[in-house]
Coordinates of C-alpha atoms in Angstrom, one line a residue:
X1 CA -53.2 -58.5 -106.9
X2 CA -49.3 -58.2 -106.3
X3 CA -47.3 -54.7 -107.6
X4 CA -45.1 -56.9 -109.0
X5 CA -47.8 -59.2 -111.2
X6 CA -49.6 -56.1 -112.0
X7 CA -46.3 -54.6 -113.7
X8 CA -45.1 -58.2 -115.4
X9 CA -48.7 -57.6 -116.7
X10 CA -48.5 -54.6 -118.3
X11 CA -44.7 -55.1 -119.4
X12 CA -43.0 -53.1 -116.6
X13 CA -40.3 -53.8 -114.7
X14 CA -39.8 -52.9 -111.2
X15 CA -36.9 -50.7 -110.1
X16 CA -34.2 -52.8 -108.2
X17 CA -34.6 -52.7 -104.5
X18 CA -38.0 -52.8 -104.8
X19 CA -38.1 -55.3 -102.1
X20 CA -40.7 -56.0 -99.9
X21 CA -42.7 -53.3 -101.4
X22 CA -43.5 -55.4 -104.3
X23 CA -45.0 -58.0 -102.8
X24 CA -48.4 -56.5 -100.7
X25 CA -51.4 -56.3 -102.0
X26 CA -52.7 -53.1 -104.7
X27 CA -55.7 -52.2 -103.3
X28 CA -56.3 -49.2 -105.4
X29 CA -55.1 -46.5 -107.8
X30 CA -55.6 -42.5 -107.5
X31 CA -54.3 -40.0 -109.6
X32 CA -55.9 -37.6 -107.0
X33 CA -54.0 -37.7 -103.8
X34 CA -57.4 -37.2 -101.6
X35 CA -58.4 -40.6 -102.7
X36 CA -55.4 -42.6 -102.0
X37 CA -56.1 -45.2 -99.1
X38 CA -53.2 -47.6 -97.9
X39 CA -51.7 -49.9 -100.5
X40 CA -53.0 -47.4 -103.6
X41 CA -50.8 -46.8 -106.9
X42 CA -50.9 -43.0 -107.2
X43 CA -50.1 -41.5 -110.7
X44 CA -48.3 -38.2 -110.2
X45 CA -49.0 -36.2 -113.8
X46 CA -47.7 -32.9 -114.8
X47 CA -51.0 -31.5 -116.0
X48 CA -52.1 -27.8 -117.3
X49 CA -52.5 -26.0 -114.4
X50 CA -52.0 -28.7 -111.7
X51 CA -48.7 -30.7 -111.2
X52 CA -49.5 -34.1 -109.6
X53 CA -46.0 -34.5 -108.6
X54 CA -46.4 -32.1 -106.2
X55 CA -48.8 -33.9 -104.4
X56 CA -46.7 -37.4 -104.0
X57 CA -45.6 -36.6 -100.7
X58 CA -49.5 -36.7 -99.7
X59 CA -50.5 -39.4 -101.4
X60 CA -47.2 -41.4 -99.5
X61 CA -48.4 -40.4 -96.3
X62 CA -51.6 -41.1 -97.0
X63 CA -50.3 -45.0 -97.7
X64 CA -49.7 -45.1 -101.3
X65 CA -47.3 -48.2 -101.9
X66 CA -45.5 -47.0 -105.4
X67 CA -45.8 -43.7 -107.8
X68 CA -46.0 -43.8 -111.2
X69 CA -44.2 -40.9 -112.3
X70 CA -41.4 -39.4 -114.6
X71 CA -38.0 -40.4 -114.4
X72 CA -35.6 -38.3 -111.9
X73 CA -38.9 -37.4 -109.6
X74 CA -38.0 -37.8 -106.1
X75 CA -41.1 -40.9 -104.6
X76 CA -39.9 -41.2 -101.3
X77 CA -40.2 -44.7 -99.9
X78 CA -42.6 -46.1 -102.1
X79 CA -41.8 -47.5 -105.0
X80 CA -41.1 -45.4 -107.9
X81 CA -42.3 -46.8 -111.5
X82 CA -40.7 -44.7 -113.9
X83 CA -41.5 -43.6 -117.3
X84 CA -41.5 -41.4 -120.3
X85 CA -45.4 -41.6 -120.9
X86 CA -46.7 -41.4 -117.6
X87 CA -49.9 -41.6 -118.1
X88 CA -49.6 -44.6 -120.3
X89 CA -47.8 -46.6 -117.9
X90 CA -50.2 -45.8 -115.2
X91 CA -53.5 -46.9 -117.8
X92 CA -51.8 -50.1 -118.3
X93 CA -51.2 -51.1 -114.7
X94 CA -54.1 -50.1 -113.5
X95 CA -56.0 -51.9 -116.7
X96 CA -54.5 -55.2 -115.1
X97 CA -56.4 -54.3 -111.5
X98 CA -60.0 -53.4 -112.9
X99 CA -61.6 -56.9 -114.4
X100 CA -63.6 -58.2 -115.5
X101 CA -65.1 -55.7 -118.3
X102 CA -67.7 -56.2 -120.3
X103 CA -66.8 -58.2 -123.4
X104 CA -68.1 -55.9 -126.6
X105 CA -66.6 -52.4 -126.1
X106 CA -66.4 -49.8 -129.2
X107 CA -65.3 -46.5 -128.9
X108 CA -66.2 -43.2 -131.4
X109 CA -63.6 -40.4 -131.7
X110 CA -64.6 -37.3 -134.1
X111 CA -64.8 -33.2 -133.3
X112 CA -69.1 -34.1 -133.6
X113 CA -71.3 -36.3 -133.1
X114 CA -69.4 -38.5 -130.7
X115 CA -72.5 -38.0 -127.6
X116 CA -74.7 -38.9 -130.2
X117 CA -73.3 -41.9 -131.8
X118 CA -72.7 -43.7 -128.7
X119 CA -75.6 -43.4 -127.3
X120 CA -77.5 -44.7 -130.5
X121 CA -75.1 -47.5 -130.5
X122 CA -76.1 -48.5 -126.6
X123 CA -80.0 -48.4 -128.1
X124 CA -79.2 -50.2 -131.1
X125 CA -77.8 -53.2 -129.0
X126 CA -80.5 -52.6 -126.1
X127 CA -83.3 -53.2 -129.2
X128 CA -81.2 -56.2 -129.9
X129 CA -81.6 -57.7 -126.7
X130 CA -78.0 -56.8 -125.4
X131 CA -77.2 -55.8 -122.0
X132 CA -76.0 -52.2 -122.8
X133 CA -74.6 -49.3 -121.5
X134 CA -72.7 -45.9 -122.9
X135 CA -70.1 -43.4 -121.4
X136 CA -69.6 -39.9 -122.5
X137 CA -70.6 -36.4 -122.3
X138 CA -74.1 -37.4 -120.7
X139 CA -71.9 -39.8 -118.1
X140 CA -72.9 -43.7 -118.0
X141 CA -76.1 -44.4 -119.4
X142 CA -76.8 -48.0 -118.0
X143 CA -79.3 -50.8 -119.5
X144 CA -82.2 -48.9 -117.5
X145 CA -81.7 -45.4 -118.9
X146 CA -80.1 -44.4 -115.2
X147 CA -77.7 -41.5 -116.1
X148 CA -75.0 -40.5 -113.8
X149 CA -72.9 -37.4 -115.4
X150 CA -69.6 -36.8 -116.2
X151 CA -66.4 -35.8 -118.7
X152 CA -66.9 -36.8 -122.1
X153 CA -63.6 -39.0 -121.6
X154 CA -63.8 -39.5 -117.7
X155 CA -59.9 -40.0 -115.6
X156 CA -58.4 -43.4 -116.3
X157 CA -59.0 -44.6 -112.7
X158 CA -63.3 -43.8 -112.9
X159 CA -63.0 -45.0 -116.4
X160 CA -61.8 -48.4 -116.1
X161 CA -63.6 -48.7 -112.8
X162 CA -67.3 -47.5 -114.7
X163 CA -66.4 -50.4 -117.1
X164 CA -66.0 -53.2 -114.2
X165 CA -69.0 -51.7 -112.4
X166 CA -70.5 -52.2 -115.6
X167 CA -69.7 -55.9 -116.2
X168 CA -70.5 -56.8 -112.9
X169 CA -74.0 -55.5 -113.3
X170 CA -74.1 -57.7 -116.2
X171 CA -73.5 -55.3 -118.7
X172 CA -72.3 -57.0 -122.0
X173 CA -71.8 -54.0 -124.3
X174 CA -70.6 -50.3 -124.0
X175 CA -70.0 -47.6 -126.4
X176 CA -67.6 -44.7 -125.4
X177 CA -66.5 -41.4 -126.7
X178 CA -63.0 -41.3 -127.1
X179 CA -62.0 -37.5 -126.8
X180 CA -59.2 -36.1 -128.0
X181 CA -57.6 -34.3 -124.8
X182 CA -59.2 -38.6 -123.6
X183 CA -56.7 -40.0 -126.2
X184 CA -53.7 -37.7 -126.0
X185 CA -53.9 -38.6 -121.9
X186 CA -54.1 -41.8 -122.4
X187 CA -57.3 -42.0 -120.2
X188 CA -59.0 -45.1 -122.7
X189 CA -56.2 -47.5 -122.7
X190 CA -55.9 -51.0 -121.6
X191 CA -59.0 -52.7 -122.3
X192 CA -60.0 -54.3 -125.6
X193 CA -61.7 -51.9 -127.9
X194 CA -63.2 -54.5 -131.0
X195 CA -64.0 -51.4 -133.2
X196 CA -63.3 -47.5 -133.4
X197 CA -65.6 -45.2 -135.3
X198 CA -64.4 -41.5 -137.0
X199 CA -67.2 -39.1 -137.3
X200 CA -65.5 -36.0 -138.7
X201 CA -62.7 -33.7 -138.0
X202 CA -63.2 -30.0 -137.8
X203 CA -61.9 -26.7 -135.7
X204 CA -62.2 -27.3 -132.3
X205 CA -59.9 -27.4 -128.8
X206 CA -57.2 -25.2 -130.6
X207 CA -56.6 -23.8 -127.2
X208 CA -55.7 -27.0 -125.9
X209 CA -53.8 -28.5 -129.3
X210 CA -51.3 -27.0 -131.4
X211 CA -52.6 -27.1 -134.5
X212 CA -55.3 -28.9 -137.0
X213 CA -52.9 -31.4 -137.4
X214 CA -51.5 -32.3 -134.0
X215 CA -55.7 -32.4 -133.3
X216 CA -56.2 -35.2 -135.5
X217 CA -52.9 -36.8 -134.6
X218 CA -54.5 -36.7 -131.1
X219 CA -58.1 -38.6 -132.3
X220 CA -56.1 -40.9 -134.2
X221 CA -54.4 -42.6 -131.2
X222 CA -57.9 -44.4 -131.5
X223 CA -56.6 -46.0 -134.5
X224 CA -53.3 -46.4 -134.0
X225 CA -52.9 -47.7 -130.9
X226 CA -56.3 -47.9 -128.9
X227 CA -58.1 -49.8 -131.2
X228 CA -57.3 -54.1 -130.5
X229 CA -55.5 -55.8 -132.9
X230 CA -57.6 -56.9 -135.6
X231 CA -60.0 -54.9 -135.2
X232 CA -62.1 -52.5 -136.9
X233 CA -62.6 -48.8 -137.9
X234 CA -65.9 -47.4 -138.8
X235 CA -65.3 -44.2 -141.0
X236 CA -67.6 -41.4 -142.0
X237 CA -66.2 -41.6 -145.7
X238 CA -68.1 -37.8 -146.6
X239 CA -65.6 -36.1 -144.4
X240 CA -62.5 -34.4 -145.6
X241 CA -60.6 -35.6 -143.1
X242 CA -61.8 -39.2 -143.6
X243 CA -59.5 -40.5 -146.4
X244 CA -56.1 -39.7 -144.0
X245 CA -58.4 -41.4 -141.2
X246 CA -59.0 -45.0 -143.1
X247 CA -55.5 -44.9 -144.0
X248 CA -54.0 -44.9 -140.9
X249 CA -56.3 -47.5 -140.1
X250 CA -55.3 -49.5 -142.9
X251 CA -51.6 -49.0 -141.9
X252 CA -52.3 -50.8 -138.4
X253 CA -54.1 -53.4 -139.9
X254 CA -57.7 -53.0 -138.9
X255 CA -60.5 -53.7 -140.8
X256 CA -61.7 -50.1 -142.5
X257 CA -65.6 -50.1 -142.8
X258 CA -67.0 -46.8 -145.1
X259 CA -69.7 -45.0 -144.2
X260 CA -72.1 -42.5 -146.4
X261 CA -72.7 -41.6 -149.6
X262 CA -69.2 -42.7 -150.7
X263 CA -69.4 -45.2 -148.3
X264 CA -68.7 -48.8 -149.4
X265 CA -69.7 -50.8 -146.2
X266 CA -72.5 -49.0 -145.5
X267 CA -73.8 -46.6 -148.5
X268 CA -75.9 -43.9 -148.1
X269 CA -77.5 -44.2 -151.2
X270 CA -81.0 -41.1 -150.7
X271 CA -82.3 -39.3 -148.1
X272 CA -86.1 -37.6 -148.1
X273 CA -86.8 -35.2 -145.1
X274 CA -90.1 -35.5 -143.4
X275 CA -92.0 -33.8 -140.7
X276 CA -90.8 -35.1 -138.1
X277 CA -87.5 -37.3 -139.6
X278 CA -86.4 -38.4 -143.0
X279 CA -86.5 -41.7 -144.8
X280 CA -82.8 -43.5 -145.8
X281 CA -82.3 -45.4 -148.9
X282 CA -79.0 -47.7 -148.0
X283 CA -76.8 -50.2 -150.0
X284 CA -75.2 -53.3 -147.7
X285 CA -73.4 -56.0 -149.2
X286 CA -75.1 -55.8 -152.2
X287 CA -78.8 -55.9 -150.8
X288 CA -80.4 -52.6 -151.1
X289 CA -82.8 -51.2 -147.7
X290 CA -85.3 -48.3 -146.9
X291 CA -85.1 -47.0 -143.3
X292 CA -87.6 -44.8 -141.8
X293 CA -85.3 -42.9 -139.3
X294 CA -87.9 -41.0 -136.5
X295 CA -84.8 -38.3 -136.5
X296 CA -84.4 -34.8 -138.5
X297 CA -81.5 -33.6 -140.1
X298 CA -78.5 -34.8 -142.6
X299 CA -76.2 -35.3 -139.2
X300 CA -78.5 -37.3 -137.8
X301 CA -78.5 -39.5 -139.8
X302 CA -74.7 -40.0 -140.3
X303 CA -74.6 -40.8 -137.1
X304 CA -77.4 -43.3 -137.0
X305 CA -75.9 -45.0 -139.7
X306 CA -72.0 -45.0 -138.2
X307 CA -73.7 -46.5 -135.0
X308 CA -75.6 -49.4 -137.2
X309 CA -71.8 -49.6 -138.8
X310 CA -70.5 -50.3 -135.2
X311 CA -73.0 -52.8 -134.3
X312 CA -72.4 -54.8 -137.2
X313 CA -68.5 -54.3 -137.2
X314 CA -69.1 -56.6 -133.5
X315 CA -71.4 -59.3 -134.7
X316 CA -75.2 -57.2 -135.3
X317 CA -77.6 -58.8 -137.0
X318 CA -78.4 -56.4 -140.4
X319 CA -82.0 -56.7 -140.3
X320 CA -82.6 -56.7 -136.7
X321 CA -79.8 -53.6 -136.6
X322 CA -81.4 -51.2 -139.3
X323 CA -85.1 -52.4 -137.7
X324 CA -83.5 -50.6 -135.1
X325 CA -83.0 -47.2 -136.7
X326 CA -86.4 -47.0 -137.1
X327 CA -87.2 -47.1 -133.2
X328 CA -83.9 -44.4 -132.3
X329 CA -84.7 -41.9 -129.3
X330 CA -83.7 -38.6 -129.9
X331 CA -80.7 -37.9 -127.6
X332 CA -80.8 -35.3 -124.9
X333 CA -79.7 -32.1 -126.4
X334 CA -79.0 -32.8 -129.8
X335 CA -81.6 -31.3 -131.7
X336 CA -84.3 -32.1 -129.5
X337 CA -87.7 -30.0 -129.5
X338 CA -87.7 -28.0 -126.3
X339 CA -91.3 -26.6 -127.0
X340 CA -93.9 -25.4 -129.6
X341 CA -95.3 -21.9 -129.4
X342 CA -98.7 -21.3 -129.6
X343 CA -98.4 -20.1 -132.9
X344 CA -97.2 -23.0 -133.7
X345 CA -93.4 -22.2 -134.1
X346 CA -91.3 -24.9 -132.8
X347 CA -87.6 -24.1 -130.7
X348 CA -85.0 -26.8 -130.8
X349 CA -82.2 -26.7 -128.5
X350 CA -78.6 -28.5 -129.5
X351 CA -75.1 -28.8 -128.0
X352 CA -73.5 -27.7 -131.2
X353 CA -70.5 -24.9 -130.4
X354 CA -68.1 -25.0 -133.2
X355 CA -68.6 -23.6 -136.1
X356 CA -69.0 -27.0 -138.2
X357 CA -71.9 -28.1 -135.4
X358 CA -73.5 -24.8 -136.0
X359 CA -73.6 -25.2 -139.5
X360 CA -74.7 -28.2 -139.2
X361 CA -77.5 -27.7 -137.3
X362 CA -79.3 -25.1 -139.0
X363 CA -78.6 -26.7 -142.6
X364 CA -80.5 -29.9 -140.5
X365 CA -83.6 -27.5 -139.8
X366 CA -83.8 -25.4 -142.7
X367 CA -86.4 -27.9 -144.7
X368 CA -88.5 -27.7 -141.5
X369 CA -89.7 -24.3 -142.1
X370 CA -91.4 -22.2 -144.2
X371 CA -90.4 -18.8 -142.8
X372 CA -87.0 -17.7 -140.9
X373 CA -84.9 -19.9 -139.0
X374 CA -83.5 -17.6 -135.8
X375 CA -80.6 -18.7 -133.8
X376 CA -79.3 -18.3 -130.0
X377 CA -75.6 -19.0 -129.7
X378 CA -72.5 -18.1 -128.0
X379 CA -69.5 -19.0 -127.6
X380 CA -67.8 -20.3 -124.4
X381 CA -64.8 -18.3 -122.3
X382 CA -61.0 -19.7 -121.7
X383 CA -61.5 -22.1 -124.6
X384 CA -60.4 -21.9 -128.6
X385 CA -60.7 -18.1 -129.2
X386 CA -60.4 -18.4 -132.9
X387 CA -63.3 -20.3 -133.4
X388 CA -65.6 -17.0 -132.7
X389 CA -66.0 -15.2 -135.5
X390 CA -65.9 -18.2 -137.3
X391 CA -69.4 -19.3 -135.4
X392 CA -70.5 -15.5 -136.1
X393 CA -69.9 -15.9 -140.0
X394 CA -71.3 -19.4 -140.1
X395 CA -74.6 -18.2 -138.2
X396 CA -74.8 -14.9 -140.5
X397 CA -74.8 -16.8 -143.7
X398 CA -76.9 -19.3 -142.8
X399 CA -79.4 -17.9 -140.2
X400 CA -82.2 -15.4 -140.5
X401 CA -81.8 -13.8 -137.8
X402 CA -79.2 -14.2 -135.2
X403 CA -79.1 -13.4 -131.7
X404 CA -75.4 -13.6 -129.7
X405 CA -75.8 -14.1 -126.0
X406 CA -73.5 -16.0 -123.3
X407 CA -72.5 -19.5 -123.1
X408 CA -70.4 -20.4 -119.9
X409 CA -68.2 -17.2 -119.9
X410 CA -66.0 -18.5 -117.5
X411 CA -62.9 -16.0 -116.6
X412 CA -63.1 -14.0 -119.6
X413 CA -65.2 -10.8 -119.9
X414 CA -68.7 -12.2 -121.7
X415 CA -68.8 -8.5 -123.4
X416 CA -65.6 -9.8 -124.9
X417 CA -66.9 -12.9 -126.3
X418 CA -69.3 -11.6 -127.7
X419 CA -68.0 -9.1 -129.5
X420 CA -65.8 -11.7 -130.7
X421 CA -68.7 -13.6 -131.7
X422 CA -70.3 -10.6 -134.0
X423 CA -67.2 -9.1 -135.6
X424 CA -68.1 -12.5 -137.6
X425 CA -72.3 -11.5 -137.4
X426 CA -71.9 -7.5 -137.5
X427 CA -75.5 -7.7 -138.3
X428 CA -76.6 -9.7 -134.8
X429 CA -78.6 -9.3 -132.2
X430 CA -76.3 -8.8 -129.3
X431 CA -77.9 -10.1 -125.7
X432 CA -76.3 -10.5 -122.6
X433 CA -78.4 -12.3 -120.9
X434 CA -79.1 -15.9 -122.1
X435 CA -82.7 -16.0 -120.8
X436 CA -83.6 -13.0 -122.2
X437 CA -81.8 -13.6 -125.3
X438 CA -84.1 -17.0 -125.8
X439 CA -87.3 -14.8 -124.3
X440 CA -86.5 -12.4 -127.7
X441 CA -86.2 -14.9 -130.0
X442 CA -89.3 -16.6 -128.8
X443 CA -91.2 -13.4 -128.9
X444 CA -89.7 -12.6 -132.3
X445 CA -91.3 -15.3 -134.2
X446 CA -94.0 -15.7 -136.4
X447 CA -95.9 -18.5 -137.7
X448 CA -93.9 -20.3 -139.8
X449 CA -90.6 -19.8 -138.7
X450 CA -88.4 -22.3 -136.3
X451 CA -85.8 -21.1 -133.5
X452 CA -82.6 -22.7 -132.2
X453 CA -81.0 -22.2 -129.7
X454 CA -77.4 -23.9 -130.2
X455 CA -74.4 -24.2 -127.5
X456 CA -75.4 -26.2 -123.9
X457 CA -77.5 -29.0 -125.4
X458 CA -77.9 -30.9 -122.4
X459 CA -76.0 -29.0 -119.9
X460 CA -77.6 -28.0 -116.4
X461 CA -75.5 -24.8 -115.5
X462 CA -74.4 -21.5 -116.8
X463 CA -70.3 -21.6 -115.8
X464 CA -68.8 -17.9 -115.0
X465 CA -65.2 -17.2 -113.2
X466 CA -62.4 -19.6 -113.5
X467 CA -60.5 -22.2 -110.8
X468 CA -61.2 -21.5 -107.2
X469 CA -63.4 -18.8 -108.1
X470 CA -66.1 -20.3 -110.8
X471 CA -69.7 -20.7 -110.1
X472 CA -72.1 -22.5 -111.8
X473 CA -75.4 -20.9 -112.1
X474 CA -78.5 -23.3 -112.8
X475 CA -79.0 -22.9 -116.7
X476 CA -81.1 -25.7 -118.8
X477 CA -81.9 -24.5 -122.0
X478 CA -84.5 -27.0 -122.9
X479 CA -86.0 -25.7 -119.2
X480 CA -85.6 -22.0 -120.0
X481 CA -87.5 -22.3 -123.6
X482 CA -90.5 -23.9 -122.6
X483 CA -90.6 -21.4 -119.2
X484 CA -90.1 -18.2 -121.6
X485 CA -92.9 -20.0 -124.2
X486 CA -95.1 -20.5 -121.4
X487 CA -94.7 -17.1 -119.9
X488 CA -95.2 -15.5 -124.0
X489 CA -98.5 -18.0 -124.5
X490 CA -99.7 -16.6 -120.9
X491 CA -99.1 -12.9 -121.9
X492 CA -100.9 -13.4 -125.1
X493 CA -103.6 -14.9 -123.9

């Protein structure tokens, strides 16, 4: 496709002089200089700690034909598309470039949940008979459980091209997390998004935001701008964030679909916990439904029911949809079993690393025992310092016993962290070592009780140093529990 077609497309004009420039063929676009190839679009961003622009005269030689970039920033001979929002311009050139995409695509924004949701959405549809895929923090699960893994909110360029990739393996349907650093980057734009969903709202990326507010400004973008005309937001109405969310989708127009116990689309009316998951009691459009979801826990289960919301938002079928519920996977990391001691104590691992997720988690596991409930956690280096004793307090109050170990350090001291970490849990356990740390908890319990171990989820690798300098040290929780209950079981025996 022409430069100059691609920016009619996405309502840019060309800079006078343009010339012959205009008129070749786009064969690609980079935002990473190493990947341009002759007759590229490379997006020059000013970025945390890397400034794009710096790079332009690279990506020129390398045979970039124009640069979108910021006004006054010298592009050499290619052809310089300018703008305010950079970023944005970029998204919506390149959205003109990457076709098709597949034709149903919903997106979920919210601090938690979001991994989850979308992944139950991609199941939901694949039960339907859909063609189905899903792109977040586990990367692009395809239509045949492949995984390939990623940023929760990969760049614009790998986004746009997962979705074509997608479509032209016959994919119909994807669901993807919309991030907030994903939204305020613009890395989602350009391709139509039939519904949005808002999980909940609560402290997290404060190192990378300003505030509480400018954080849900940021996961709002969904709403405001990402989201297609006409179409619809799915809101988790239970949230205190969730009244300021629907309104701002009311104020663009879409359609505002409730979710939960004061949900009006979708009402959650009772829930019973059972051994091994919890039975629903749901309202819809007057009808009233039991659902037998094979899932533990009060989060769960909102965000089963705001991925049914999404699949009916796009044309599901309500009984073949909440059938669905009932045959949900569990989803890698999120309160998934890891092992079950020979005593018969069971461990769960689960991503959760704010101190919302942590509360929620052990509030989700609390009716499954009859003794203590121990927890593992952490909290990660060079990211929202604030949210440490916060996680500490959380774990004290609701936790029997707590045990503070390391969770991807990064450049900070993990000594540091952790005594971050217990100035919330004075009382803790303090262990270094994450292994060992798990080992001890293991060791500790007794029949009866239940351990969880919160923070990586499904993550493959302990993180320590910063930049140039970080390593990543093979670390699988879920790996590491059933090794240490193995190793207790064979010491015991």
């Amino acid at each position: 496709m022409r430069l100059d077609s691609l920016a009619a497309a996405a309502g840019m004009a060309l800079p006078a002089g343009a010339g012959e420039l205009a008129g070749p063929t786009v064969t690609g676009f980079a935002i990473d200089h190493r990947k341009v190839t002759p007759g590229c679009v490379f997006g020059a961003f000013a970025g945390q700690t890397v400034n794009g622009e710096d790079y332009i005269p690279a990506a020129i030689a390398a045979g970039a034909i124009a640069v979108v970039t910021r006004p006054g920033v010298a592009v050499g001979d290619a052809v310089h598309l300018a703008d305010a929002e950079p970023r944005r311009a970029f998204a919506r050139l390149a959205a003109g470039f990457y076709h098709p995409v597949p034709q149903t695509i919903v997106a979920v924004t919210g601090t938690n949940g979001k991994t989850s949701t979308v992944e139950m959405v991609r199941q939901l549809w694949r039960i339907a008979g859909e063609r189905a895929a899903s792109i977040g923090t586990l990367g692009v699960t395809t239509p045949d459980e492949s995984v390939t893994t990623g940023l929760t909110t990969p760049d614009i360029v790998t986004f746009l091209a997962n979705l074509t990739g997608l479509a032209h393996e016959g994919v119909s349907h994807v669901a993807f997390e919309a991030s907030s650093h994903g939204l305020s980057q613009y890395r989602s734009e350009g391709v139509p998004v039939a519904a949005g969903a808002f999980t909940n709202l609560s402290r997290d990326h404060l190192d990378y935001h300003a505030d509480m507010e400018d954080y849900f400004a940021a996961k709002m973008r969904l709403f405001s701008e990402v989201v297609a005309d006409g179409g619809a937001a799915v809101v988790w109405a239970d949230d205190a964030w969730s009244d300021r969310a629907a309104e701002v989708a009311r104020t663009r127009g879409l359609r505002v679909l409730s979710v939960g116990q004061q949900g009006e689309f979708l009402r959650l009316v009772g829930r019973d916990a059972g051994l091994l998951g919890q039975s629903l009691r749901l309202e819809h459009a007057g009808a009233a439904y039991t659902v037998n979801l094979p899932l533990i826990g009060a989060y769960q289960a909102a965000n089963a029911l705001v991925a049914a919301a999404l699949v009916l938002a796009t044309g599901g079928d309500v009984a073949t949809t909440l059938d669905g519920l009932t045959r949900l996977q569990p989803v890698r990391g999120r309160l998934e079993r890891a092992a079950i001691l020979a005593n018969g104590v069971p461990a769960y691992v689960d991503y959760a690393h704010t101190p919302d997720a942590l509360g929620s988690a052990i509030a989700a596991l609390r009716p499954h025992t009859s003794g203590r409930l121990i927890t593992v956690f952490g909290a990660g280096g060079d990211r929202d310092a604030g949210k440490r004793p916060e996680m500490g307090a959380v774990a004290a109050a609701q936790a029997d016993m707590v045990i503070v170990t390391d969770d991807n350090p990064r450049g900070e001291d993990p000594a540091a962290i952790r005594r971050a970490v217990l100035a919330g849990a004075p009382d803790a356990l303090e262990i270094g070592d994450r292994r060992e740390a798990i080992r001890a908890a293991l060791a500790e319990a007794r029949s009866g009780d239940l351990v969880l171990v919160a923070g990586k989820g499904h993550e493959q690798g302990q993180i320590i140093g910063r930049g140039g300098d970080a390593r990543v040290l093979p670390f699988d929780d879920v790996t590491v529990v059933r090794d240490c209950a193995a190793s207790l079981t064979e010491c015991n025996a």
